[in-house]
Amino acid sequence: MTPQPGSPGDVLALISAGSATTRSDLVRLTGLARSTISQRVDALIESGLIEEIESGESTGGRPPRQLRLHTEVHAFAGVDLGATHCRVALMDMSGEVLAECEDPVQVVDGPETVLAHVDQRLDLLLGQAGRPRSALRAIGIGVPGPVEFATGRPNNPPIMPGWNEYPIPEYFAGCEVLVDNDVNAMALGEHRNAFPGTRHLLFVKVGTGIGCGIVAEGRLHRGAQGSAGDIGHIRVSGHEDAGCRCGNSACLEAVAGGAALARRLTDLGVPAESGADVVALVQGGNTQALRLVREAGRLIGEVLASLVNFFNPEVIVIGGVLSRVHEHLLAGVRETVYRRSLPLATHHLSIVPSRTGINAAALGAGSLAIEHYLSPDNINRIVNA
């Protein structure tokens, strides 16, 4: 149900955005009576969501009292689960990171083992931040595979055997859990922390596979079932002999992903097992690796050129392991995108490497949790309860 204008959730949204810092601000912005605003503010204070403090500034008479989020009594977690790593960031209600950690894990060990590790790390970080487990309000988790966002269940993730349809949110008791594809989490983390004023953004992860997170009008676009942005399985002409893990051939990730480049280098007599190995070879000056990365950039650019014409983003951000050699990868991407896209669509387009780097998914997952918790509908439920 859409909240009425001036509901407690709407009032908190104004305070959270920094648009209102006093009761007078809220009266002016909402048009509601001062008595109504006082009721809303008092209810939010009673629920522990905001606090009212002396500003310390006065031009004569009583100093105005300032409203702010009560960040000290709430905690949120952003979890980045990769094929071989687990990164956890503990955040307060404003999005500030309180504590963080990263550990090697093997996602193929299965959900029970991996999620038990996450649970232990949450307790560790809460202890470091001096907050009890009861302070943890919501957890956001990014996983390396397709997810049905409404249920938080992975859907046939190719690199997560044993996770299909596993009810991840049900593992954690006492708080809400939101699960999304890792590239969506990366897109949200990059947008909120590096490009908050950008309305239309594409985040392209180039790692073992290739995926794309879409931010439209400042919000994540997931599509009807949560599979929007799966550009790694768009067909690339001229590569019909490249088989893909999805069962088709000539998919973009089967010819330009990190695993595909590693296989091609190995066939050329340059041993490589992963995208990280490809990066190391490029950084070491291997000309064959450099050539393949530049070629991969051009192939990715072919797909992105169509997306630029269709979606008209302001910014394309390149992340993932291969972005560590972005000067070579982006050269190929830019070459093709600017040549194949319409001039109007590229007039103000920026194609840049990720600014949040390895922290993108954990920050984005944390933002997912915080924004869900602070949504007007959820705040109204909390206050009414």
Tab-separated table of C-alpha atoms in Angstrom:
chain	number	residue	atom	x	y	z
A	1	MET	CA	0.000	0.000	0.000
A	2	THR	CA	1.335	3.445	-0.910
A	3	PRO	CA	1.770	5.577	2.222
A	4	GLN	CA	-0.172	8.835	2.531
A	5	PRO	CA	1.887	12.025	2.095
A	6	GLY	CA	3.293	13.021	5.449
A	7	SER	CA	3.167	9.510	6.923
A	8	PRO	CA	5.915	8.587	9.413
A	9	GLY	CA	7.730	6.819	6.591
A	10	ASP	CA	7.629	9.942	4.423
A	11	VAL	CA	8.834	12.096	7.307
A	12	LEU	CA	11.759	9.748	7.941
A	13	ALA	CA	12.616	9.779	4.228
A	14	LEU	CA	12.964	13.576	4.337
A	15	ILE	CA	15.193	13.375	7.408
A	16	SER	CA	17.274	10.525	5.946
A	17	ALA	CA	17.841	12.436	2.689
A	18	GLY	CA	18.979	15.526	4.594
A	19	SER	CA	16.067	17.550	3.189
A	20	ALA	CA	14.723	18.283	6.676
A	21	THR	CA	16.677	18.697	9.899
A	22	THR	CA	14.040	20.396	12.081
A	23	ARG	CA	10.329	20.148	12.753
A	24	SER	CA	9.889	23.501	11.025
A	25	ASP	CA	11.534	22.065	7.903
A	26	LEU	CA	9.045	19.207	7.927
A	27	VAL	CA	6.064	21.548	8.300
A	28	ARG	CA	7.300	23.604	5.365
A	29	LEU	CA	8.045	20.619	3.102
A	30	THR	CA	4.927	18.560	3.819
A	31	GLY	CA	2.370	21.316	4.324
A	32	LEU	CA	1.049	19.453	7.377
A	33	ALA	CA	0.059	21.121	10.623
A	34	ARG	CA	2.765	21.494	13.264
A	35	SER	CA	0.743	19.295	15.624
A	36	THR	CA	0.601	16.508	13.012
A	37	ILE	CA	4.343	16.739	12.380
A	38	SER	CA	4.961	16.582	16.131
A	39	GLN	CA	2.943	13.365	16.305
A	40	ARG	CA	4.949	11.846	13.439
A	41	VAL	CA	8.301	12.908	14.894
A	42	ASP	CA	7.441	11.720	18.393
A	43	ALA	CA	6.384	8.326	17.013
A	44	LEU	CA	9.677	7.974	15.131
A	45	ILE	CA	11.649	8.928	18.247
A	46	GLU	CA	9.667	6.436	20.356
A	47	SER	CA	10.415	3.717	17.782
A	48	GLY	CA	14.142	4.442	18.079
A	49	LEU	CA	14.484	5.504	14.453
A	50	ILE	CA	15.462	9.153	14.930
A	51	GLU	CA	16.684	11.392	17.720
A	52	GLU	CA	16.376	15.094	18.412
A	53	ILE	CA	19.451	16.890	19.715
A	54	GLU	CA	20.514	20.429	20.543
A	55	SER	CA	22.283	21.974	17.577
A	56	GLY	CA	24.528	24.153	19.713
A	57	GLU	CA	23.882	27.095	17.393
A	58	SER	CA	21.730	30.027	18.390
A	59	THR	CA	21.179	33.532	17.063
A	60	GLY	CA	19.550	34.535	20.312
A	61	GLY	CA	17.080	32.644	22.429
A	62	ARG	CA	16.638	28.889	22.528
A	63	PRO	CA	18.863	26.917	20.078
A	64	PRO	CA	16.904	24.963	17.440
A	65	ARG	CA	16.725	21.206	17.952
A	66	GLN	CA	18.029	19.049	15.117
A	67	LEU	CA	16.538	15.780	13.870
A	68	ARG	CA	18.806	12.965	12.704
A	69	LEU	CA	18.808	9.225	12.206
A	70	HIS	CA	19.484	7.281	15.404
A	71	THR	CA	22.435	5.437	13.902
A	72	GLU	CA	23.945	4.190	17.167
A	73	VAL	CA	21.300	1.542	17.874
A	74	HIS	CA	20.914	-0.045	14.433
A	75	ALA	CA	23.223	-2.146	12.277
A	76	PHE	CA	23.016	-3.561	8.770
A	77	ALA	CA	25.205	-6.003	6.881
A	78	GLY	CA	26.257	-6.254	3.261
A	79	VAL	CA	27.573	-9.666	2.209
A	80	ASP	CA	29.451	-10.336	-1.024
A	81	LEU	CA	29.591	-14.060	-1.740
A	82	GLY	CA	31.879	-15.019	-4.606
A	83	ALA	CA	32.998	-18.356	-5.927
A	84	THR	CA	36.061	-18.291	-3.661
A	85	HIS	CA	35.567	-15.380	-1.262
A	86	CYS	CA	33.227	-13.899	1.329
A	87	ARG	CA	33.341	-10.167	2.063
A	88	VAL	CA	31.158	-8.727	4.836
A	89	ALA	CA	30.637	-5.044	5.659
A	90	LEU	CA	28.796	-3.969	8.811
A	91	MET	CA	27.133	-0.571	8.367
A	92	ASP	CA	25.070	1.871	10.353
A	93	MET	CA	21.772	3.358	9.205
A	94	SER	CA	23.515	6.158	7.306
A	95	GLY	CA	25.596	3.682	5.289
A	96	GLU	CA	28.869	4.300	7.127
A	97	VAL	CA	30.999	1.149	7.365
A	98	LEU	CA	31.578	0.204	11.005
A	99	ALA	CA	33.665	-2.937	10.464
A	100	GLU	CA	34.491	-5.287	7.604
A	101	CYS	CA	36.318	-8.498	6.809
A	102	GLU	CA	37.136	-10.800	3.915
A	103	ASP	CA	37.863	-14.528	3.970
A	104	PRO	CA	38.457	-17.261	1.410
A	105	VAL	CA	35.468	-19.589	1.068
A	106	GLN	CA	34.414	-22.144	-1.495
A	107	VAL	CA	30.826	-21.563	-2.568
A	108	VAL	CA	30.735	-25.157	-3.857
A	109	ASP	CA	30.888	-26.305	-0.221
A	110	GLY	CA	27.151	-25.603	-0.151
A	111	PRO	CA	24.769	-23.196	1.569
A	112	GLU	CA	24.871	-24.634	5.081
A	113	THR	CA	28.667	-24.400	5.340
A	114	VAL	CA	29.001	-21.016	3.646
A	115	LEU	CA	26.108	-19.333	5.451
A	116	ALA	CA	27.382	-20.645	8.799
A	117	HIS	CA	30.650	-18.847	8.021
A	118	VAL	CA	28.739	-15.649	7.213
A	119	ASP	CA	26.796	-15.928	10.482
A	120	GLN	CA	30.021	-16.285	12.473
A	121	ARG	CA	31.525	-13.261	10.753
A	122	LEU	CA	28.434	-11.192	11.540
A	123	ASP	CA	28.876	-11.928	15.243
A	124	LEU	CA	32.574	-11.039	14.986
A	125	LEU	CA	31.929	-7.682	13.299
A	126	LEU	CA	29.080	-6.777	15.644
A	127	GLY	CA	31.434	-7.435	18.546
A	128	GLN	CA	34.093	-5.208	16.987
A	129	ALA	CA	31.531	-2.442	16.550
A	130	GLY	CA	30.223	-2.851	20.088
A	131	ARG	CA	26.683	-3.690	19.051
A	132	PRO	CA	24.537	-6.643	20.129
A	133	ARG	CA	23.096	-9.129	17.651
A	134	SER	CA	19.662	-7.638	18.347
A	135	ALA	CA	20.843	-4.384	16.708
A	136	LEU	CA	21.130	-6.136	13.316
A	137	ARG	CA	18.036	-5.043	11.402
A	138	ALA	CA	18.608	-6.337	7.869
A	139	ILE	CA	21.164	-8.213	5.774
A	140	GLY	CA	21.778	-7.830	2.053
A	141	ILE	CA	23.546	-10.673	0.229
A	142	GLY	CA	24.957	-10.711	-3.299
A	143	VAL	CA	25.532	-14.161	-4.820
A	144	PRO	CA	27.320	-15.155	-8.048
A	145	GLY	CA	24.304	-16.412	-9.966
A	146	PRO	CA	20.699	-15.675	-10.933
A	147	VAL	CA	18.280	-15.056	-8.075
A	148	GLU	CA	14.512	-14.824	-7.819
A	149	PHE	CA	14.573	-11.578	-5.871
A	150	ALA	CA	11.072	-11.882	-4.426
A	151	THR	CA	11.995	-15.095	-2.579
A	152	GLY	CA	15.768	-14.740	-2.220
A	153	ARG	CA	16.310	-18.176	-3.772
A	154	PRO	CA	19.110	-18.844	-6.300
A	155	ASN	CA	17.808	-20.160	-9.597
A	156	ASN	CA	20.032	-22.789	-11.232
A	157	PRO	CA	23.292	-20.907	-10.557
A	158	PRO	CA	25.967	-22.625	-12.697
A	159	ILE	CA	28.864	-22.032	-10.289
A	160	MET	CA	26.817	-22.709	-7.122
A	161	PRO	CA	25.981	-26.434	-7.143
A	162	GLY	CA	23.694	-27.366	-4.296
A	163	TRP	CA	22.248	-23.856	-3.938
A	164	ASN	CA	19.337	-24.106	-6.390
A	165	GLU	CA	16.103	-22.918	-4.723
A	166	TYR	CA	17.824	-22.813	-1.315
A	167	PRO	CA	15.856	-20.411	0.956
A	168	ILE	CA	18.776	-18.201	1.991
A	169	PRO	CA	16.644	-15.662	3.949
A	170	GLU	CA	15.306	-18.409	6.198
A	171	TYR	CA	18.805	-19.256	7.432
A	172	PHE	CA	19.121	-16.014	9.394
A	173	ALA	CA	16.767	-15.471	12.324
A	174	GLY	CA	15.778	-12.157	13.840
A	175	CYS	CA	16.205	-9.831	10.856
A	176	GLU	CA	15.159	-9.395	7.269
A	177	VAL	CA	17.381	-10.770	4.503
A	178	LEU	CA	17.443	-9.645	0.874
A	179	VAL	CA	19.314	-11.685	-1.737
A	180	ASP	CA	20.268	-10.483	-5.192
A	181	ASN	CA	22.647	-11.282	-8.015
A	182	ASP	CA	26.129	-9.986	-7.233
A	183	VAL	CA	26.301	-7.713	-10.276
A	184	ASN	CA	23.076	-5.993	-9.191
A	185	ALA	CA	24.666	-5.435	-5.786
A	186	MET	CA	27.767	-4.049	-7.511
A	187	ALA	CA	25.677	-1.679	-9.612
A	188	LEU	CA	23.881	-0.395	-6.523
A	189	GLY	CA	27.131	-0.022	-4.566
A	190	GLU	CA	28.797	1.868	-7.400
A	191	HIS	CA	25.798	4.133	-7.946
A	192	ARG	CA	25.215	5.015	-4.295
A	193	ASN	CA	28.885	5.581	-3.457
A	194	ALA	CA	30.444	6.914	-6.676
A	195	PHE	CA	27.656	8.194	-8.948
A	196	PRO	CA	24.739	9.186	-6.687
A	197	GLY	CA	23.564	11.934	-9.034
A	198	THR	CA	23.500	9.683	-12.113
A	199	ARG	CA	20.028	8.562	-13.167
A	200	HIS	CA	20.935	5.892	-15.759
A	201	LEU	CA	23.956	3.661	-15.231
A	202	LEU	CA	25.168	0.271	-16.434
A	203	PHE	CA	27.629	-1.712	-14.333
A	204	VAL	CA	29.376	-4.429	-16.332
A	205	LYS	CA	31.194	-7.134	-14.392
A	206	VAL	CA	33.889	-8.855	-16.443
A	207	GLY	CA	35.168	-11.797	-14.468
A	208	THR	CA	34.889	-15.534	-15.056
A	209	GLY	CA	31.571	-14.663	-16.677
A	210	ILE	CA	30.048	-11.379	-17.782
A	211	GLY	CA	26.963	-9.693	-16.360
A	212	CYS	CA	25.359	-6.268	-16.212
A	213	GLY	CA	23.549	-4.381	-13.453
A	214	ILE	CA	21.065	-1.738	-14.587
A	215	VAL	CA	20.220	1.453	-12.698
A	216	ALA	CA	17.279	3.313	-14.253
A	217	GLU	CA	15.979	6.566	-12.779
A	218	GLY	CA	18.244	5.900	-9.792
A	219	ARG	CA	16.749	2.479	-9.029
A	220	LEU	CA	17.835	-1.073	-9.805
A	221	HIS	CA	15.990	-2.611	-12.731
A	222	ARG	CA	15.679	-6.384	-12.328
A	223	GLY	CA	13.034	-7.224	-14.900
A	224	ALA	CA	9.986	-9.427	-14.415
A	225	GLN	CA	11.797	-12.390	-12.820
A	226	GLY	CA	15.097	-10.816	-11.781
A	227	SER	CA	17.174	-11.848	-14.808
A	228	ALA	CA	17.569	-8.437	-16.460
A	229	GLY	CA	21.158	-7.655	-17.460
A	230	ASP	CA	22.324	-11.185	-18.217
A	231	ILE	CA	24.362	-9.950	-21.185
A	232	GLY	CA	26.911	-12.762	-20.899
A	233	HIS	CA	24.573	-14.980	-22.910
A	234	ILE	CA	23.964	-12.598	-25.793
A	235	ARG	CA	25.184	-14.194	-29.002
A	236	VAL	CA	28.366	-12.869	-30.625
A	237	SER	CA	28.596	-13.520	-34.356
A	238	GLY	CA	31.598	-15.320	-35.783
A	239	HIS	CA	32.256	-17.506	-32.710
A	240	GLU	CA	29.902	-20.420	-33.270
A	241	ASP	CA	32.548	-22.916	-32.112
A	242	ALA	CA	32.683	-21.404	-28.592
A	243	GLY	CA	30.515	-23.561	-26.346
A	244	CYS	CA	28.972	-21.950	-23.271
A	245	ARG	CA	28.113	-23.415	-19.883
A	246	CYS	CA	24.461	-22.475	-20.542
A	247	GLY	CA	24.331	-25.096	-23.321
A	248	ASN	CA	24.389	-22.650	-26.222
A	249	SER	CA	27.344	-21.453	-28.249
A	250	ALA	CA	28.864	-18.092	-29.179
A	251	CYS	CA	27.718	-16.444	-25.934
A	252	LEU	CA	29.633	-13.294	-25.003
A	253	GLU	CA	31.125	-14.773	-21.838
A	254	ALA	CA	32.174	-17.910	-23.736
A	255	VAL	CA	34.452	-15.785	-25.925
A	256	ALA	CA	35.301	-12.727	-23.792
A	257	GLY	CA	34.988	-13.819	-20.150
A	258	GLY	CA	38.002	-14.425	-17.944
A	259	ALA	CA	37.694	-18.206	-18.092
A	260	ALA	CA	37.439	-18.128	-21.886
A	261	LEU	CA	40.547	-15.945	-22.211
A	262	ALA	CA	42.465	-18.250	-19.869
A	263	ARG	CA	41.573	-21.253	-22.051
A	264	ARG	CA	42.608	-19.453	-25.232
A	265	LEU	CA	45.951	-18.474	-23.732
A	266	THR	CA	46.560	-22.041	-22.597
A	267	ASP	CA	45.845	-23.245	-26.139
A	268	LEU	CA	48.460	-20.744	-27.340
A	269	GLY	CA	51.046	-22.239	-25.007
A	270	VAL	CA	50.681	-19.643	-22.235
A	271	PRO	CA	49.316	-21.493	-19.173
A	272	ALA	CA	46.428	-19.721	-17.439
A	273	GLU	CA	43.596	-21.065	-15.310
A	274	SER	CA	41.510	-18.009	-14.478
A	275	GLY	CA	40.808	-14.378	-15.196
A	276	ALA	CA	43.226	-13.468	-12.403
A	277	ASP	CA	45.976	-15.329	-14.273
A	278	VAL	CA	45.123	-13.385	-17.417
A	279	VAL	CA	45.418	-10.125	-15.470
A	280	ALA	CA	48.801	-11.172	-14.075
A	281	LEU	CA	50.059	-11.988	-17.585
A	282	VAL	CA	48.944	-8.608	-18.922
A	283	GLN	CA	50.548	-6.814	-15.985
A	284	GLY	CA	53.710	-8.807	-16.693
A	285	GLY	CA	53.770	-7.546	-20.273
A	286	ASN	CA	52.675	-10.721	-22.095
A	287	THR	CA	51.714	-9.526	-25.570
A	288	GLN	CA	49.348	-12.420	-26.313
A	289	ALA	CA	47.382	-11.788	-23.112
A	290	LEU	CA	47.265	-8.069	-23.865
A	291	ARG	CA	45.986	-8.742	-27.388
A	292	LEU	CA	43.238	-11.055	-26.151
A	293	VAL	CA	42.106	-8.594	-23.479
A	294	ARG	CA	41.902	-5.781	-26.026
A	295	GLU	CA	39.965	-8.104	-28.361
A	296	ALA	CA	37.644	-9.063	-25.507
A	297	GLY	CA	37.002	-5.365	-24.928
A	298	ARG	CA	35.949	-4.938	-28.547
A	299	LEU	CA	33.557	-7.919	-28.337
A	300	ILE	CA	32.040	-6.608	-25.109
A	301	GLY	CA	31.794	-3.226	-26.810
A	302	GLU	CA	29.713	-4.752	-29.618
A	303	VAL	CA	27.084	-5.872	-27.148
A	304	LEU	CA	27.261	-2.635	-25.155
A	305	ALA	CA	26.844	-0.546	-28.306
A	306	SER	CA	23.394	-2.087	-28.789
A	307	LEU	CA	22.570	-1.443	-25.130
A	308	VAL	CA	23.698	2.170	-25.430
A	309	ASN	CA	21.364	2.703	-28.384
A	310	PHE	CA	18.527	0.983	-26.528
A	311	PHE	CA	18.980	2.245	-22.938
A	312	ASN	CA	20.957	5.489	-23.416
A	313	PRO	CA	22.922	5.409	-20.127
A	314	GLU	CA	24.944	8.319	-18.807
A	315	VAL	CA	27.712	6.100	-17.432
A	316	ILE	CA	28.995	2.593	-18.125
A	317	VAL	CA	31.149	1.257	-15.285
A	318	ILE	CA	33.440	-1.699	-15.877
A	319	GLY	CA	34.191	-3.871	-12.833
A	320	GLY	CA	35.218	-7.446	-12.080
A	321	VAL	CA	38.642	-9.050	-12.124
A	322	LEU	CA	39.518	-8.015	-15.684
A	323	SER	CA	38.897	-4.360	-14.831
A	324	ARG	CA	42.265	-4.478	-13.058
A	325	VAL	CA	43.759	-4.046	-16.529
A	326	HIS	CA	41.116	-1.505	-17.487
A	327	GLU	CA	43.458	0.597	-19.603
A	328	HIS	CA	43.548	-2.241	-22.149
A	329	LEU	CA	40.022	-3.623	-21.680
A	330	LEU	CA	38.350	-0.214	-21.793
A	331	ALA	CA	40.313	0.810	-24.866
A	332	GLY	CA	38.630	-2.014	-26.779
A	333	VAL	CA	35.202	-1.282	-25.258
A	334	ARG	CA	35.346	2.436	-26.033
A	335	GLU	CA	36.630	1.857	-29.552
A	336	THR	CA	33.589	-0.227	-30.472
A	337	VAL	CA	30.913	1.579	-28.471
A	338	TYR	CA	31.730	5.013	-29.846
A	339	ARG	CA	31.999	3.640	-33.377
A	340	ARG	CA	28.808	1.535	-33.318
A	341	SER	CA	26.438	3.658	-31.222
A	342	LEU	CA	24.384	6.657	-32.290
A	343	PRO	CA	26.127	10.021	-31.771
A	344	LEU	CA	23.251	11.355	-29.655
A	345	ALA	CA	23.462	8.329	-27.334
A	346	THR	CA	27.221	8.766	-26.790
A	347	HIS	CA	27.330	12.569	-26.673
A	348	HIS	CA	27.598	12.660	-22.865
A	349	LEU	CA	28.425	8.993	-22.252
A	350	SER	CA	31.295	8.095	-19.910
A	351	ILE	CA	32.878	4.617	-19.894
A	352	VAL	CA	34.967	4.261	-16.750
A	353	PRO	CA	36.521	1.666	-14.433
A	354	SER	CA	34.823	0.946	-11.111
A	355	ARG	CA	35.627	3.408	-8.342
A	356	THR	CA	34.428	1.158	-5.515
A	357	GLY	CA	36.512	-1.782	-6.760
A	358	ILE	CA	36.424	-4.941	-4.672
A	359	ASN	CA	34.024	-3.316	-2.179
A	360	ALA	CA	31.238	-2.695	-4.712
A	361	ALA	CA	29.115	-5.776	-3.997
A	362	ALA	CA	29.341	-5.607	-0.186
A	363	LEU	CA	28.524	-1.884	-0.174
A	364	GLY	CA	25.665	-2.436	-2.596
A	365	ALA	CA	24.254	-5.337	-0.605
A	366	GLY	CA	24.391	-3.167	2.518
A	367	SER	CA	22.592	-0.346	0.706
A	368	LEU	CA	19.961	-2.852	-0.415
A	369	ALA	CA	19.319	-3.785	3.220
A	370	ILE	CA	19.289	-0.210	4.521
A	371	GLU	CA	17.025	1.143	1.790
A	372	HIS	CA	14.560	-1.681	2.286
A	373	TYR	CA	14.459	-1.080	6.043
A	374	LEU	CA	14.029	2.698	5.625
A	375	SER	CA	11.375	2.435	2.905
A	376	PRO	CA	8.195	4.347	3.864
A	377	ASP	CA	6.048	1.203	3.863
A	378	ASN	CA	8.418	-0.601	6.238
A	379	ILE	CA	8.806	2.401	8.552
A	380	ASN	CA	5.028	2.770	8.759
A	381	ARG	CA	4.770	-0.902	9.740
A	382	ILE	CA	7.399	-0.435	12.452
A	383	VAL	CA	5.732	2.681	13.872
A	384	ASN	CA	2.235	1.194	13.739
A	385	ALA	CA	3.427	-1.935	15.495
